[in-house]
mmCIF file of C-alpha atoms and ligand atoms in Angstrom:
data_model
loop_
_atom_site.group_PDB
_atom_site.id
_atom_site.type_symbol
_atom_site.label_atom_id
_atom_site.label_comp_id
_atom_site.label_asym_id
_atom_site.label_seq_id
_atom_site.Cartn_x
_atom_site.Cartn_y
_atom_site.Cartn_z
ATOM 1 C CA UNK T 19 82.641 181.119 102.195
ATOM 2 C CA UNK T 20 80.319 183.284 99.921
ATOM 3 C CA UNK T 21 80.523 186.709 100.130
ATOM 4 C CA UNK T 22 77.425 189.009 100.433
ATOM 5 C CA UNK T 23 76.400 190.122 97.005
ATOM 6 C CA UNK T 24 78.418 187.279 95.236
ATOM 7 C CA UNK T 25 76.478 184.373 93.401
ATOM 8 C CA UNK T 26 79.313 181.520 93.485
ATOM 9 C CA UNK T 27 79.806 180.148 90.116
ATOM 10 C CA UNK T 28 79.335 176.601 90.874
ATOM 11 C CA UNK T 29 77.054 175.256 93.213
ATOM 12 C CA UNK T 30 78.287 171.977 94.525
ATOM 13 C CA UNK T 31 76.603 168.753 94.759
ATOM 14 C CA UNK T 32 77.161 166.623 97.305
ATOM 15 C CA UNK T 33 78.251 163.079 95.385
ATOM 16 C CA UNK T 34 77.933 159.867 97.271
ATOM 17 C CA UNK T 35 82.261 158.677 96.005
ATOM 18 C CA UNK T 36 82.666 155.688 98.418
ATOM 19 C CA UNK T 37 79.880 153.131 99.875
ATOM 20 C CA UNK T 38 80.465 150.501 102.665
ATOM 21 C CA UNK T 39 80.112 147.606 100.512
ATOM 22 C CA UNK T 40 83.115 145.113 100.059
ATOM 23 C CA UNK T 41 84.610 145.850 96.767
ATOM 24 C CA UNK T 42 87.072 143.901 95.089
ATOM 25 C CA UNK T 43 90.146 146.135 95.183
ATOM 26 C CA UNK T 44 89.832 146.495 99.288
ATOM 27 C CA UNK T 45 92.708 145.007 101.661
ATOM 28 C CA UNK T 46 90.356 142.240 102.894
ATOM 29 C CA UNK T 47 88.492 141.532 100.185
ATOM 30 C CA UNK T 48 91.994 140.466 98.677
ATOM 31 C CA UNK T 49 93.016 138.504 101.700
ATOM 32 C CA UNK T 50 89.595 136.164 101.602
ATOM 33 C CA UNK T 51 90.050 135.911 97.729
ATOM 34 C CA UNK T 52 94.050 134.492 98.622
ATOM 35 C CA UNK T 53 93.010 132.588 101.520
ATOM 36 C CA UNK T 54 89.741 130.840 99.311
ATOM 37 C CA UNK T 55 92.703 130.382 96.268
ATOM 38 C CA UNK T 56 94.533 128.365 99.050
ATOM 39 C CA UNK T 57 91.732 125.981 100.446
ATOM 40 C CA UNK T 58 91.600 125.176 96.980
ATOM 41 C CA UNK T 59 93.867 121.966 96.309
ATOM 42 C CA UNK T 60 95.130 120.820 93.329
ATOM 43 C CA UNK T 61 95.367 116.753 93.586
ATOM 44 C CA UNK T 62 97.162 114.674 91.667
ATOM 45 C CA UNK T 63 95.716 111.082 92.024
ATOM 46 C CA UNK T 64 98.027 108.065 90.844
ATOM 47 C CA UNK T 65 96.154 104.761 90.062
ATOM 48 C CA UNK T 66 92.293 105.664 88.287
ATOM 49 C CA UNK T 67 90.835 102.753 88.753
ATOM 50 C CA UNK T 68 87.855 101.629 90.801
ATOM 51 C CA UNK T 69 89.167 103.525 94.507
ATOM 52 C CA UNK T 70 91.030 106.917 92.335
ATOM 53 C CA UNK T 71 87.998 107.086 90.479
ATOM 54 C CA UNK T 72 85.492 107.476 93.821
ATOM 55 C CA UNK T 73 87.586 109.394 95.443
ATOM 56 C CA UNK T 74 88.340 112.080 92.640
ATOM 57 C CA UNK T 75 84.320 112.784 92.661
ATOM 58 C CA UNK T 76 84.122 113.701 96.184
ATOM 59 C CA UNK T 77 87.083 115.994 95.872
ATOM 60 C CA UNK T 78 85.882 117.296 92.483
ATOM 61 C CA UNK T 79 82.167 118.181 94.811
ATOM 62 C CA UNK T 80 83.891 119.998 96.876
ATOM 63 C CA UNK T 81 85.829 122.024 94.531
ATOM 64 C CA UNK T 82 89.247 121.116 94.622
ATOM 65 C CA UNK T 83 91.065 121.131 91.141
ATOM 66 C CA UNK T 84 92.117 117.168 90.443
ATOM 67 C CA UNK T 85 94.129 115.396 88.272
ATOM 68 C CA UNK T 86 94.976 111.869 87.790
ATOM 69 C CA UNK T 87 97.328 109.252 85.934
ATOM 70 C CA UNK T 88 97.497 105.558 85.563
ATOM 71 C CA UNK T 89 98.575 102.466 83.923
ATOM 72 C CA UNK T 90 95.313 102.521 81.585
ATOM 73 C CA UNK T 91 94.004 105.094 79.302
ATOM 74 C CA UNK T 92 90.956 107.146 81.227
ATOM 75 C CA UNK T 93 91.404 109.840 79.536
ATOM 76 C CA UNK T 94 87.549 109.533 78.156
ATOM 77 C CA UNK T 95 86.239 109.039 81.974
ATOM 78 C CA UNK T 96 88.396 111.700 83.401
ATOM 79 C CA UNK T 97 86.592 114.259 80.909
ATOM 80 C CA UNK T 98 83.114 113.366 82.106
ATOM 81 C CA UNK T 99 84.281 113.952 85.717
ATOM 82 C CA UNK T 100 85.540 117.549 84.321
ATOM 83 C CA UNK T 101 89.470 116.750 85.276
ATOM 84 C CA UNK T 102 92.470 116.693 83.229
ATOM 85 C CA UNK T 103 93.968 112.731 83.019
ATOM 86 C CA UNK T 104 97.509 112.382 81.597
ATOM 87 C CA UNK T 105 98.619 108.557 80.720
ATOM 88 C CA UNK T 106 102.478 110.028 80.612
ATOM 89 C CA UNK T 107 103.400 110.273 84.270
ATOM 90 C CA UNK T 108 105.878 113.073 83.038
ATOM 91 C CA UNK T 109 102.986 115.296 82.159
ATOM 92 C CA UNK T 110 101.335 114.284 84.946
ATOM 93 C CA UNK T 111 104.321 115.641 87.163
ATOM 94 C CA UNK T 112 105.092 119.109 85.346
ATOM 95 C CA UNK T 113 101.514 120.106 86.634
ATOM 96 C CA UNK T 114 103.229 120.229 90.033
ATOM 97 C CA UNK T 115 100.013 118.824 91.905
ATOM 98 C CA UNK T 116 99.955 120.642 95.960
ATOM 99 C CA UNK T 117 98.818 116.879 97.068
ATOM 100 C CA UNK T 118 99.988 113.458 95.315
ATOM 101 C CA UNK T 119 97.235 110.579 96.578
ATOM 102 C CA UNK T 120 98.269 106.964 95.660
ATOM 103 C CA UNK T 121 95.209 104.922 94.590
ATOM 104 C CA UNK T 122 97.191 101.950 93.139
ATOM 105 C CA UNK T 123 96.800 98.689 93.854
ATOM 106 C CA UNK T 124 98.961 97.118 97.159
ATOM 107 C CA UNK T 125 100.778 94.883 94.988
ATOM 108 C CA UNK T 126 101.873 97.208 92.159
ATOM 109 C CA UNK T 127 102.717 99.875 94.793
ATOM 110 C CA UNK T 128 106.170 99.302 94.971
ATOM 111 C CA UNK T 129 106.752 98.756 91.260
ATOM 112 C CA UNK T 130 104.798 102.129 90.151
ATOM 113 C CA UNK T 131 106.561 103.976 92.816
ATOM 114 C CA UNK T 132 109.796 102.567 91.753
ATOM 115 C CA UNK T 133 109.359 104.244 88.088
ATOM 116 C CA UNK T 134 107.507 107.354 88.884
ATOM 117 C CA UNK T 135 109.561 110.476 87.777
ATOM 118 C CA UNK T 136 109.247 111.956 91.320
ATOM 119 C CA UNK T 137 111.852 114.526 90.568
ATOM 120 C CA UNK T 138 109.444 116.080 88.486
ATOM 121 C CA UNK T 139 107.275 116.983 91.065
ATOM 122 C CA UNK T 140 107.725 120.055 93.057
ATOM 123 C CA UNK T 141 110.227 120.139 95.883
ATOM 124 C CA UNK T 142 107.475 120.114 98.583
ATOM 125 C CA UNK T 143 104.607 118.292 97.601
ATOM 126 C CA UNK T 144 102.711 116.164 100.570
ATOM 127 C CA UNK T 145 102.698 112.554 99.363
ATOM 128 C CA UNK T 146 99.441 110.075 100.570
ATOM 129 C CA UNK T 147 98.454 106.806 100.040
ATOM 130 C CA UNK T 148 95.072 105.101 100.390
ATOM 131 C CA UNK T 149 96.344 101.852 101.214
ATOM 132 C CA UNK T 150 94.298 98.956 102.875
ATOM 133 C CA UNK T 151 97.276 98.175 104.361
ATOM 134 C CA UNK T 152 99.194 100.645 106.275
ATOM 135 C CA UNK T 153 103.315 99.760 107.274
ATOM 136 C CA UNK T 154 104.153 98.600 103.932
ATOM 137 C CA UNK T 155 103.624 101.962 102.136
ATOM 138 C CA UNK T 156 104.974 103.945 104.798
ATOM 139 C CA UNK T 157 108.229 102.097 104.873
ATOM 140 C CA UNK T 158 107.685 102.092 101.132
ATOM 141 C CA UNK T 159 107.237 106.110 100.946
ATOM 142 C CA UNK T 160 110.768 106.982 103.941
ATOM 143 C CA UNK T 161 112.850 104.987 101.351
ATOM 144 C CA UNK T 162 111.707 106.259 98.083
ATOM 145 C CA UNK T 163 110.564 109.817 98.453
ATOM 146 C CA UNK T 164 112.869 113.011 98.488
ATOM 147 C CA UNK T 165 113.267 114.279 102.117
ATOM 148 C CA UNK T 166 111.331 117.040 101.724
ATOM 149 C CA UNK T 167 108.245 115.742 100.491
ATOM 150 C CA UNK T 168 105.699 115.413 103.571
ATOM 151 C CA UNK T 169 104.206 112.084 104.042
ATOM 152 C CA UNK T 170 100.507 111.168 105.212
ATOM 153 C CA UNK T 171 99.571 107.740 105.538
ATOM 154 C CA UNK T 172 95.502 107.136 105.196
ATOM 155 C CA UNK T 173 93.139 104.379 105.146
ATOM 156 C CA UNK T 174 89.469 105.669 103.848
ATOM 157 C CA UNK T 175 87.899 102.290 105.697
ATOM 158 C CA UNK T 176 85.107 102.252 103.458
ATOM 159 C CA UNK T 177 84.598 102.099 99.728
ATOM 160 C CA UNK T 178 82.431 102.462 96.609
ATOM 161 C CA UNK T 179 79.558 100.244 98.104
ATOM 162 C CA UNK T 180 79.616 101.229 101.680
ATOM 163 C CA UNK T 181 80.377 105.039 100.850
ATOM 164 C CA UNK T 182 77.938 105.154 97.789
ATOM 165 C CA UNK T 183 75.575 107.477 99.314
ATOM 166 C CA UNK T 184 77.397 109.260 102.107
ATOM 167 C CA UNK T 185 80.330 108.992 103.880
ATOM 168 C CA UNK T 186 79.144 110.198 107.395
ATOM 169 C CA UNK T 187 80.848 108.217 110.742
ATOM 170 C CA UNK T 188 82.428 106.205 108.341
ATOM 171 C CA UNK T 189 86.067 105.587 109.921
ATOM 172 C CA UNK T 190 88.781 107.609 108.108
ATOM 173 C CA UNK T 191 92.557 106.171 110.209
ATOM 174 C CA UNK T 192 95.557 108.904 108.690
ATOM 175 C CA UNK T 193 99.143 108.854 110.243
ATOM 176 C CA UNK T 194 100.569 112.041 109.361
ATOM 177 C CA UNK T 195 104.405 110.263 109.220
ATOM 178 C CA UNK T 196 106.098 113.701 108.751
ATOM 179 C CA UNK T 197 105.246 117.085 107.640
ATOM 180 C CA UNK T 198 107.503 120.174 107.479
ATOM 181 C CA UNK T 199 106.948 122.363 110.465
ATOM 182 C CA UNK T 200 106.553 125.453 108.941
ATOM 183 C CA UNK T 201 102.354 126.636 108.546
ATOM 184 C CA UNK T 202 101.800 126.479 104.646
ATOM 185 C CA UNK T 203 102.873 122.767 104.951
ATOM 186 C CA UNK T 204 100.676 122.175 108.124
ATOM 187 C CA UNK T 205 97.806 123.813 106.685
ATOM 188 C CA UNK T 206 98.125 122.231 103.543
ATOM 189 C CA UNK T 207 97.717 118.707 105.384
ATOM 190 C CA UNK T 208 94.656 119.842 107.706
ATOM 191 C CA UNK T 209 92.968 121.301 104.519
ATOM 192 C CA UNK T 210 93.262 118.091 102.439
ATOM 193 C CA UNK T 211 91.831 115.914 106.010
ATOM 194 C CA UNK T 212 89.270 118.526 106.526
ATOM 195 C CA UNK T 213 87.861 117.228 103.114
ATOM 196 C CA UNK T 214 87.265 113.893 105.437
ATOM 197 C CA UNK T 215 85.814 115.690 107.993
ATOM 198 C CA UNK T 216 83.706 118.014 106.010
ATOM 199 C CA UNK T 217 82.251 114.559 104.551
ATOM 200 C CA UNK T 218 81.427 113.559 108.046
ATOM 201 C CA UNK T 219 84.067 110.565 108.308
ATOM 202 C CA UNK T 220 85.052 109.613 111.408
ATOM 203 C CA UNK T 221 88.548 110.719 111.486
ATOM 204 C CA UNK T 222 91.220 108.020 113.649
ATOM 205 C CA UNK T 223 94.782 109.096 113.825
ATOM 206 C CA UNK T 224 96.700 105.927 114.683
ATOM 207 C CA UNK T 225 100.240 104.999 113.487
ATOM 208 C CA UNK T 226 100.536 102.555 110.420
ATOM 209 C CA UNK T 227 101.680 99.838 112.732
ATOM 210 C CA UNK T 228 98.879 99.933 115.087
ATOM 211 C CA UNK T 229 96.203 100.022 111.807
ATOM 212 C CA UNK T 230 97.748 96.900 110.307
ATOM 213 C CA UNK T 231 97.271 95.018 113.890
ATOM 214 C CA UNK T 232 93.986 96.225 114.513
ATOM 215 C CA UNK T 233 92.749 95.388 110.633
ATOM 216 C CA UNK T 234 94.570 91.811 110.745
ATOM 217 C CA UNK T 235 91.572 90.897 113.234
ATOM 218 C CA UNK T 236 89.262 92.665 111.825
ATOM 219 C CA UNK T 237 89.491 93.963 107.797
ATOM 220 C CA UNK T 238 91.418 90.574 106.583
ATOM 221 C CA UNK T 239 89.223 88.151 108.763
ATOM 222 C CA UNK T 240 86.097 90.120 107.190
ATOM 223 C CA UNK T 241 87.287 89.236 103.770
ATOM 224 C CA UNK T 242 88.275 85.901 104.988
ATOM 225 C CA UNK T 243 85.091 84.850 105.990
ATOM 226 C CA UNK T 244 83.223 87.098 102.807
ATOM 227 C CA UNK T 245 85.015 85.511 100.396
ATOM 228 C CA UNK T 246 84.384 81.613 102.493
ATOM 229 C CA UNK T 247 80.807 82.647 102.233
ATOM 230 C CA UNK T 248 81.197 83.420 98.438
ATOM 231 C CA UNK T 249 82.714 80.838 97.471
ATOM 232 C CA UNK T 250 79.702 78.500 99.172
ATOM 233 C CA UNK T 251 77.662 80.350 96.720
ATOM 234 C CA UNK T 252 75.080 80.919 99.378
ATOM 235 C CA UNK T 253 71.758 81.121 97.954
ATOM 236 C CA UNK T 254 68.308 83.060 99.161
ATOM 237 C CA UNK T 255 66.130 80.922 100.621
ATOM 238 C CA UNK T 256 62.243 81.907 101.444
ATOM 239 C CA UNK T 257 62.993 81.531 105.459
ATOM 240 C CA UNK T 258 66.129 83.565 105.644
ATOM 241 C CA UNK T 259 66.694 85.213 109.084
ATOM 242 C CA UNK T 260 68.291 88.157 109.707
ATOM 243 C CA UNK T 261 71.393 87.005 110.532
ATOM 244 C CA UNK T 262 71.558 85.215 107.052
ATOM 245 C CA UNK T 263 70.256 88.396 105.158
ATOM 246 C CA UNK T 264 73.686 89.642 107.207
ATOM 247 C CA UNK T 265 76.096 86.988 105.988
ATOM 248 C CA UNK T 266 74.727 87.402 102.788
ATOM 249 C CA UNK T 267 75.180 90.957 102.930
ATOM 250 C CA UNK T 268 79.174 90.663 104.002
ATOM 251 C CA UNK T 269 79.358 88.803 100.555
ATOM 252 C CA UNK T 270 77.959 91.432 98.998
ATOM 253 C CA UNK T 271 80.410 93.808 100.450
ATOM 254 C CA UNK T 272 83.599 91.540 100.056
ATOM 255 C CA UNK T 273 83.138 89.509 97.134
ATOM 256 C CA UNK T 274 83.305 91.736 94.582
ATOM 257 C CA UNK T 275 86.783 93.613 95.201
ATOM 258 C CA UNK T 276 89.621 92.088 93.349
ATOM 259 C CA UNK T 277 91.393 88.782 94.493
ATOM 260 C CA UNK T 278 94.446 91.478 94.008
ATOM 261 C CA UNK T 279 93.409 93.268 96.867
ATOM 262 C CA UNK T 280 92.715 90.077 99.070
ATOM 263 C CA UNK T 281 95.715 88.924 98.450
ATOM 264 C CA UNK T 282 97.408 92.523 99.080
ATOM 265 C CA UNK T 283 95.451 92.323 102.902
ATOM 266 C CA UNK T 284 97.365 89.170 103.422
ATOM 267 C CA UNK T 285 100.915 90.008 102.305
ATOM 268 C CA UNK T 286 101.705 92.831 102.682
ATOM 269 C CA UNK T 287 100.458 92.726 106.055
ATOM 270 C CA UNK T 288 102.588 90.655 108.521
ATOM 271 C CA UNK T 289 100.195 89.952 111.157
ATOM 272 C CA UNK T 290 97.612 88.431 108.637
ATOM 273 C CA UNK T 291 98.881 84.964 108.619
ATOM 274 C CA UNK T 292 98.872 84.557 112.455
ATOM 275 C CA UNK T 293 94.876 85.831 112.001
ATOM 276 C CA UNK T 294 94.205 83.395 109.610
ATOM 277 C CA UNK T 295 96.118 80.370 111.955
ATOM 278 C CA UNK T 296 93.556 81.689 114.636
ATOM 279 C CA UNK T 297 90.505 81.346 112.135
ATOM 280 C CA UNK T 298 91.281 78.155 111.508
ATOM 281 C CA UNK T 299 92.000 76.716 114.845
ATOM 282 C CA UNK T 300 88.554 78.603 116.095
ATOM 283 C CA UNK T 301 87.301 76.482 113.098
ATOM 284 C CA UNK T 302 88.648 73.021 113.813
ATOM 285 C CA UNK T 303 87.708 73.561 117.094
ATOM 286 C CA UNK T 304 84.107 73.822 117.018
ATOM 287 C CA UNK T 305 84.020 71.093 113.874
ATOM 288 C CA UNK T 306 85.499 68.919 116.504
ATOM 289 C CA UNK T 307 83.492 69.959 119.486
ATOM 290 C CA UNK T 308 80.511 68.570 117.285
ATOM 291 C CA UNK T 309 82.155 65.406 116.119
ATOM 292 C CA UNK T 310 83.645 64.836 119.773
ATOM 293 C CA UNK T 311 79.818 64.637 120.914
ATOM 294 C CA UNK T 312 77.958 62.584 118.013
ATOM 295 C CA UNK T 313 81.429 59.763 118.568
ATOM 296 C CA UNK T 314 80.470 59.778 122.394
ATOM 297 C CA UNK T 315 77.095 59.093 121.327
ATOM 298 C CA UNK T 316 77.394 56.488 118.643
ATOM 299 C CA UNK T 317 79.903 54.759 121.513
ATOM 300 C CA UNK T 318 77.245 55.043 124.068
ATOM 301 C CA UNK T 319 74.397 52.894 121.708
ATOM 302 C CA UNK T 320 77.732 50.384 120.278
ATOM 303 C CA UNK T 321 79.061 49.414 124.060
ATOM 304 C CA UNK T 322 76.398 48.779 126.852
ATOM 305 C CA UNK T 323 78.239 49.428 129.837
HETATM 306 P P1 LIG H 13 92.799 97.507 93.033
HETATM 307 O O1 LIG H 13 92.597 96.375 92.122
HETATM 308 O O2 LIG H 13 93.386 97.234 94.364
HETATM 309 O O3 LIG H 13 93.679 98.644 92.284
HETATM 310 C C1 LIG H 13 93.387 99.118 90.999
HETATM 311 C C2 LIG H 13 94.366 100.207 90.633
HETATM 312 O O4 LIG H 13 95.712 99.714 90.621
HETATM 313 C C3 LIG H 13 94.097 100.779 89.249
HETATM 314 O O5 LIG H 13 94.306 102.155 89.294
HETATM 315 C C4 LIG H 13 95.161 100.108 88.384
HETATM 316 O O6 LIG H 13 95.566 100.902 87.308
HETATM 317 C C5 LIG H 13 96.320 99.981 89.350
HETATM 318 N N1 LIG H 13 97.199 98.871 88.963
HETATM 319 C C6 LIG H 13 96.944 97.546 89.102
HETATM 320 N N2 LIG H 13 97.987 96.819 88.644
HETATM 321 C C7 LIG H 13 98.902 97.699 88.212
HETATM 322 C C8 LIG H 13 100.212 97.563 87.663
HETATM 323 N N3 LIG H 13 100.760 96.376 87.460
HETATM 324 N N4 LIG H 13 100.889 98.703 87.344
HETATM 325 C C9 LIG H 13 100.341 99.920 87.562
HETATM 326 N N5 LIG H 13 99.107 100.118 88.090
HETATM 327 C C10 LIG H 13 98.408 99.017 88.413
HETATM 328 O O7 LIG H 13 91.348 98.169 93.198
HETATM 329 P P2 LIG H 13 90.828 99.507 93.905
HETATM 330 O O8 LIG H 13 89.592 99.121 94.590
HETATM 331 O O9 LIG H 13 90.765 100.596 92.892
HETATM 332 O O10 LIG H 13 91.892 99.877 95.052
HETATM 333 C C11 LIG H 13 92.904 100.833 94.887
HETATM 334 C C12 LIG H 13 93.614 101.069 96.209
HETATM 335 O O11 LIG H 13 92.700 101.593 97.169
HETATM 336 C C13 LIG H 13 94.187 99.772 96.822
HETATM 337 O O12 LIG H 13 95.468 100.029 97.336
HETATM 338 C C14 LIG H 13 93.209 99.461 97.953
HETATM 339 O O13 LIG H 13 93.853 98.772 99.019
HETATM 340 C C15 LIG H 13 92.757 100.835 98.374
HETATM 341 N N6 LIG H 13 91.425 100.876 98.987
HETATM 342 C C16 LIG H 13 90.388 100.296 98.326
HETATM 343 C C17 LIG H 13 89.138 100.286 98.929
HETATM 344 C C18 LIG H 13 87.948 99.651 98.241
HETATM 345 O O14 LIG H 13 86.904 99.509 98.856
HETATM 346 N N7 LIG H 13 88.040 99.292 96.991
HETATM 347 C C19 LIG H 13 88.940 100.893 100.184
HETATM 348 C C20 LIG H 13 90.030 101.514 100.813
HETATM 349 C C21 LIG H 13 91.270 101.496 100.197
HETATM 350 P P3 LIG H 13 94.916 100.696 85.847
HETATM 351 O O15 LIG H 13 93.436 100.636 86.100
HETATM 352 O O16 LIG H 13 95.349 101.895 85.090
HETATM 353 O O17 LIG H 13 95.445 99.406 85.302
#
């Protein structure tokens, strides 16, 4: 209070200490930096070959931290990508990936598995395949990995042709085989599947078993019939119909993947040879449907009566 007669000394200012804006020392603006720090994933992708290599660019878009190993040296590939690639799977562990996606081939699986300094990693990490088969690494995965790693089995059911562009209602099957109950570890798996989503996938959750019944009749007779078709060297010709521009186009998509991962589709999936029995009794059956007719005919014009 001023008293009458009294000039004050000071006169004070009113000074404007404190505004409404988030700034980066408040409560929340701490809690959405932790919460973005944990979206972000760090994955650790085994196997950089054709599949690792398609998959680490999507997850590199969308701003997850990845890195990769593998039998061959990528280290030059890995640095246009702008990820780290270690050829000693040692080094590879000691970065203690959140997320460990296998990207090997089905038929060196087991083998790479077998030798893989697991022990390295850290105690928790959620362990995925990629698979075009499904059983066989999940059976693979309850034998070899420590107990408390958390296992999620997915199939991507598309690949670097058919996904080239975008990867929208393209069918994404995942069996999540066991994760921890607590939240970190559940979140952890729906962040790393929302990556699937985000891309527009079509996301199917179906055990292993049920995948590898469903893609005998369907994924293995595809190839079956691709790599027929291939092998007849089918050529363009200046009348093709649709339905040819089709076959030729299931060539196109089949073909080209490694007689590795044909081979893989048929054995290390047990319902693939009763498939490819049923292929080839639909075949002989219609081959002799036609023969049965042209014999009756050529009988008809030998005997009179
Ligand atoms: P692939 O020929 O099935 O696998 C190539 C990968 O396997 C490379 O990373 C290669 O490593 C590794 N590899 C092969 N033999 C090896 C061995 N003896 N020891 C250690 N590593 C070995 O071709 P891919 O298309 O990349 O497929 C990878 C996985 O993705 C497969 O399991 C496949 O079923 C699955 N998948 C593929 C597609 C697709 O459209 N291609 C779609 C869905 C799922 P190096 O290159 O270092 O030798």
């Amino acid at each position: 209070m001023e008293c009458a007669g009294r000039r004050p000394k000071h006169r004070w200012r009113l000074k404007v200490r404190a505004i409404d804006a988030a700034q980066p020392f408040d409560d929340e603006t701490k809690l959405l930096s932790t919460l973005e720090r944990r979206k972000t994933l760090t994955i650790g992708v085994i196997g950089f070959g054709n599949f690792g290599q398609f998959l680490t660019k999507r997850f590199v878009q969308r701003g997850h931290s990845v890195i990769a190993t593998s039998r061959g040296d990528y280290s030059q590939v890995a640095m246009k990508m702008g990820i780290k690639f270690f050829q000693d799977a040692d080094d590879f562990c000691e970065e203690h990936p959140d997320i460990v996606i296998v990207c090997t081939s089905i038929l060196s699986t087991e083998s790479t598995l077998r030798s893989f300094p697991l022990q390295r990693l850290k105690r928790n990490t959620l362990f995925c395949d990629v698979l075009s088969v499904k059983q066989f690494p999940k059976q693979l995965f309850i034998q070899l990995l420590p107990d408390n790693f958390d296992i999620l089995c997915l199939h991507p059911m598309f690949g670097p042709d058919s996904g080239k562009d975008s990867w929208r209602e393209l069918p994404l099957v995942f069996d999540k085989v066991r994760v921890g109950n607590d939240a970190h570890r559940n979140e952890r798996c729906t962040s790393f599947l929302e990556i699937f989503e985000a891309e527009g996938c079509r996301m199917v959750e179906m055990s292993c078993e049920e995948h590898d019944r469903q893609a005998a009749s369907s994924q293995f007779i595809t190839h079956t019939v691709g790599r027929m078709l291939g092998t007849m060297e089918l050529a363009e010709t200046t009348i093709s119909t649709k339905g040819f521009e089709s076959l030729r186009c299931l060539v196109d998509n089949t073909y080209n993947d490694s007689f590795e991962l044909y081979y893989g589709l048929f054995m290390y999936n047990k319902n693939a040879t009763a498939e490819l029995s049923r292929l080839e009794f639909a075949f002989a059956k219609v081959k002799s449907e036609l023969f049965d007719r042209l014999h009756e005919r050529i009988r008809d014009d030998i005997f009179d009566e």
